[in-house]
PDB file of C-alpha atoms in Angstrom:
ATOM      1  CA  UNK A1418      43.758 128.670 108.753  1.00  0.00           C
ATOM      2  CA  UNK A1419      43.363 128.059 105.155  1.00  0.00           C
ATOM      3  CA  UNK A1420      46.084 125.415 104.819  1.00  0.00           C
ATOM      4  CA  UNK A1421      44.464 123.889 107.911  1.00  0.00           C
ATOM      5  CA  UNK A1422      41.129 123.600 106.170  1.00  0.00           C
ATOM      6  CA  UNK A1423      42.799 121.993 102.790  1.00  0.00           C
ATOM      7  CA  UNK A1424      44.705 119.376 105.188  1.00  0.00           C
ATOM      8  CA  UNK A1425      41.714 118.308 106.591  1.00  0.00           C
ATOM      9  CA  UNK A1426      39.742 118.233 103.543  1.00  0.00           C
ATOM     10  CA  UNK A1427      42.784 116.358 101.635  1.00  0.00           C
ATOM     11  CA  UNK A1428      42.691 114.053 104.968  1.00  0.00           C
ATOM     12  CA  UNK A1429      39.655 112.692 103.928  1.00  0.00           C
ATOM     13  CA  UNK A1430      39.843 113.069 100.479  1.00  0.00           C
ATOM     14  CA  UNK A1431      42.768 110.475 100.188  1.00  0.00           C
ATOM     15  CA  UNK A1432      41.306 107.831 102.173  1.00  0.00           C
ATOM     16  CA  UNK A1433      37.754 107.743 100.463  1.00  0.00           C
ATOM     17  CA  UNK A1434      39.579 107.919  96.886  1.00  0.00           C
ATOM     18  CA  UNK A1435      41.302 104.607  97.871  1.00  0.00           C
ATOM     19  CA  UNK A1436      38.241 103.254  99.028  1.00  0.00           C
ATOM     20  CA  UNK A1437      36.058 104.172  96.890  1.00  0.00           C
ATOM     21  CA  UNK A1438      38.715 102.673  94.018  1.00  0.00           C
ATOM     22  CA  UNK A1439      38.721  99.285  95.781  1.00  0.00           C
ATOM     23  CA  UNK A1440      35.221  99.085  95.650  1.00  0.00           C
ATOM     24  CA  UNK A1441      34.242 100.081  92.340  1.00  0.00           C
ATOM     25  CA  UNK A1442      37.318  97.807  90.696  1.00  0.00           C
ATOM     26  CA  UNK A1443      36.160  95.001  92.554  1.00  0.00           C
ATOM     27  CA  UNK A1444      32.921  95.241  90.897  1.00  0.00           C
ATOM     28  CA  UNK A1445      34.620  95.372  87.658  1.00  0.00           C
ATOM     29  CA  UNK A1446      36.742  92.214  86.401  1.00  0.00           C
ATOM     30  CA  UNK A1447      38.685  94.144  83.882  1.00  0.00           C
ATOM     31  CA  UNK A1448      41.963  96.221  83.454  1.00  0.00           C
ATOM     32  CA  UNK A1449      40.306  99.429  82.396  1.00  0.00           C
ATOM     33  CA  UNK A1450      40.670 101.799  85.924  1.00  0.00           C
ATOM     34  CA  UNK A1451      37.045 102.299  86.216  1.00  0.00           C
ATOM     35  CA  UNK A1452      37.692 103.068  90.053  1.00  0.00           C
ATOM     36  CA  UNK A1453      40.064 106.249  88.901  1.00  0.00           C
ATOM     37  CA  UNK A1454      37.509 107.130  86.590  1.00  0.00           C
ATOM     38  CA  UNK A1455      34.596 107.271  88.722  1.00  0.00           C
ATOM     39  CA  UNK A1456      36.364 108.816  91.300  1.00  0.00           C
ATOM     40  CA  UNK A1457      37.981 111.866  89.255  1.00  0.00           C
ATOM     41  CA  UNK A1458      34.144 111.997  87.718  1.00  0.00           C
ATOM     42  CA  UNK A1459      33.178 112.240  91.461  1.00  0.00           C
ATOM     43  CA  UNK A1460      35.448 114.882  92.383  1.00  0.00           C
ATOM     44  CA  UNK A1461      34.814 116.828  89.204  1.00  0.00           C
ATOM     45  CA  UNK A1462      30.953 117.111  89.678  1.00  0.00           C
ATOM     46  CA  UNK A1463      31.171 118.259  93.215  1.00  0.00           C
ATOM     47  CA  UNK A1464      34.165 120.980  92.459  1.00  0.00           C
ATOM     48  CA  UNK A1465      31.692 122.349  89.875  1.00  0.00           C
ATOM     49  CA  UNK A1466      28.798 122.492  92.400  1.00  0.00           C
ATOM     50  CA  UNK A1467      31.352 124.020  94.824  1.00  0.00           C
ATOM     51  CA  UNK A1468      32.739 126.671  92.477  1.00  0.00           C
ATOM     52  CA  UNK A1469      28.872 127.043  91.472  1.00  0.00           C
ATOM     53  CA  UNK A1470      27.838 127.658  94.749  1.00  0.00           C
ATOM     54  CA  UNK A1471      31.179 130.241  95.319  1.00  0.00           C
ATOM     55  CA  UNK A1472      29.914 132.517  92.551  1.00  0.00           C
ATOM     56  CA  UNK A1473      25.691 132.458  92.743  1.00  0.00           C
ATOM     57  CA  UNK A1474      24.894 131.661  96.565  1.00  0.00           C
ATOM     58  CA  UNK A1475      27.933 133.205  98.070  1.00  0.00           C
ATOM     59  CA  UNK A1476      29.626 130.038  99.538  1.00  0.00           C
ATOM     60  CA  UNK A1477      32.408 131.084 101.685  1.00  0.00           C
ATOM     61  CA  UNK A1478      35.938 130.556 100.511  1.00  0.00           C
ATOM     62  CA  UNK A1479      37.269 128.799 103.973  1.00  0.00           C
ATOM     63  CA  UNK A1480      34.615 125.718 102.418  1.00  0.00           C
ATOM     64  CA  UNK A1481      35.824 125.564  98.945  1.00  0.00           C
ATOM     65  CA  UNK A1482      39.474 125.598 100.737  1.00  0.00           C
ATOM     66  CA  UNK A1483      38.132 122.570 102.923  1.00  0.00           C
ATOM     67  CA  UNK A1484      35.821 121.006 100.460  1.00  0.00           C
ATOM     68  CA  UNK A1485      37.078 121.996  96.792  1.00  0.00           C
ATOM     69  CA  UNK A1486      41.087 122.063  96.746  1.00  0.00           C
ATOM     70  CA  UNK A1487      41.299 119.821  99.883  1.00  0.00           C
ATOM     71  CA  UNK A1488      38.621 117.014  99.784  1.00  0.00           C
ATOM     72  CA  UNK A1489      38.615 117.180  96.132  1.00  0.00           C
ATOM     73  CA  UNK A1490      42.277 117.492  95.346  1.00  0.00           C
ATOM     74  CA  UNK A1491      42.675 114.146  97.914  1.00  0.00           C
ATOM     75  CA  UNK A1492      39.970 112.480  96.248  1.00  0.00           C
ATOM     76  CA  UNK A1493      40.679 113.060  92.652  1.00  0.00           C
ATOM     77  CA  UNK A1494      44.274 111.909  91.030  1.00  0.00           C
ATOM     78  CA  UNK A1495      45.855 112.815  87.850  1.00  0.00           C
ATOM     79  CA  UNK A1496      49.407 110.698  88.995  1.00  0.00           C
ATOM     80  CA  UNK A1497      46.841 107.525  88.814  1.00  0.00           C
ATOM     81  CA  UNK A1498      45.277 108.340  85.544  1.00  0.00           C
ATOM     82  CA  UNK A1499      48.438 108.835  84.016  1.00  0.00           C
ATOM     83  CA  UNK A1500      50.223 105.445  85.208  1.00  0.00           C
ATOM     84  CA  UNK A1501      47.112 103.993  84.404  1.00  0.00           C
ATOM     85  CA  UNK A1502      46.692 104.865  81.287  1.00  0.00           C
ATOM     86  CA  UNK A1503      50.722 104.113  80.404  1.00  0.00           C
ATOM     87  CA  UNK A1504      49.749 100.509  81.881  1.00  0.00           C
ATOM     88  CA  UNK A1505      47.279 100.118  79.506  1.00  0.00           C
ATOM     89  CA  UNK A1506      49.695 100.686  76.797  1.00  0.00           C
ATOM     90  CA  UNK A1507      51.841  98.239  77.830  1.00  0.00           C
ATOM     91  CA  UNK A1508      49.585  95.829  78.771  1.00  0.00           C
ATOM     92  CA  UNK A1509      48.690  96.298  74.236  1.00  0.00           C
ATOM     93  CA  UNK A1510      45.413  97.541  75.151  1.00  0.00           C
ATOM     94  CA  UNK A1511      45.580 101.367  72.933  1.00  0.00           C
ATOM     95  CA  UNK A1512      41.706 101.448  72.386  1.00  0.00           C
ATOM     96  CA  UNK A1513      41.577 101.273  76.815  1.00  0.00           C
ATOM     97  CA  UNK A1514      44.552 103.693  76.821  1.00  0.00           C
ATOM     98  CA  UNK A1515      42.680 106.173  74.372  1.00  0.00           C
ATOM     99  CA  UNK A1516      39.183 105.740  75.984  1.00  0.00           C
ATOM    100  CA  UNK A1517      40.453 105.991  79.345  1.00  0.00           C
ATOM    101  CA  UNK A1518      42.662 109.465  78.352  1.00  0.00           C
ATOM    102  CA  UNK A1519      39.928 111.237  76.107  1.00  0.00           C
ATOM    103  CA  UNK A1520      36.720 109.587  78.598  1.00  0.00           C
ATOM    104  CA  UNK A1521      38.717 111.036  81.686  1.00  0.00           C
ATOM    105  CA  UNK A1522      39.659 114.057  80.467  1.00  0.00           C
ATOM    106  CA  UNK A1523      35.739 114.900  78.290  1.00  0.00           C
ATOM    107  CA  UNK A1524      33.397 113.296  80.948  1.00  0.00           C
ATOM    108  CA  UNK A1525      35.825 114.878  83.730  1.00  0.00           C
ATOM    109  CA  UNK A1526      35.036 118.655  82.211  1.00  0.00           C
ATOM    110  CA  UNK A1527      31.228 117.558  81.332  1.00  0.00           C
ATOM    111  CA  UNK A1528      30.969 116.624  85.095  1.00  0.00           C
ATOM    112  CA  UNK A1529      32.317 119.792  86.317  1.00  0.00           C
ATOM    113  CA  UNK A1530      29.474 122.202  84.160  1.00  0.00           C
ATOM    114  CA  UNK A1531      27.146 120.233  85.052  1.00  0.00           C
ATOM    115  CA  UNK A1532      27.782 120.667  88.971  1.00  0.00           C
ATOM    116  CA  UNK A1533      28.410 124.354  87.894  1.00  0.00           C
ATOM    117  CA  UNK A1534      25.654 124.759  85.851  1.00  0.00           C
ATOM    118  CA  UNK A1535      23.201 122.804  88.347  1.00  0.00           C
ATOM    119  CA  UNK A1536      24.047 125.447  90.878  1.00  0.00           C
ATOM    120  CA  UNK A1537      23.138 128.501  88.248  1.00  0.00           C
ATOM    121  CA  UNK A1538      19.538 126.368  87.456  1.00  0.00           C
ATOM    122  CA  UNK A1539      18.816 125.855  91.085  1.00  0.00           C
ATOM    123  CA  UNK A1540      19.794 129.816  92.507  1.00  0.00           C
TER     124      UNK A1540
END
């Protein structure tokens, strides 16, 4: 059941990453991946609220299965932010490669305690 649940979750997931990409790059005329970004920031603030709500209200693992490893682990994507940031390197653009690694990877955990520690303020 539980690999069901993290299909279905990851079914989802995938398409509104690559949507949501599309639309945030187009609103962006620049090189820098802000549609990886935002979408890995997405996916990190709701995994924290999930795993926040797992531990202080008691939400059932079958919907961090659905929610958390599938819609989250088909909406985030390290493989992008990695070939991303390489293309900024050899596109000559370091300072994009070195914001984009060190932005994803410190607003990525910042996003995640704060959807944890929302949970712990609001229970």
């Amino acid at each position: 059941m539980t690999l069901l649940l993290v299909f279905l979750g990851g079914a989802v997931g995938a398409p509104a990453r690559y949507l949501a990409d599309r639309l945030v790059q187009r609103l962006h005329d620049s090189v820098f991946p802000w549609g990886t970004l935002s979408v890995n920031l997405a996916g990190s603030l709701v995994l924290g609220l999930l795993l926040g709500a797992r531990d202080d209200l008691g939400l059932p693992a079958e919907v961090v299965a659905l929610l958390g490893t599938g819609f989250c682990g088909g909406l985030t994507t390290f493989s992008t932010f990695g070939f991303e940031t390489v293309r900024l390197l050899e596109e000559g653009s370091v300072l994009g490669a070195c914001l984009n690694a060190l932005g994803s990877l410190v607003l990525g955990v910042l996003a995640a305690a704060a959807g944890f520690g929302l949970i712990a303020l609001l229970s």
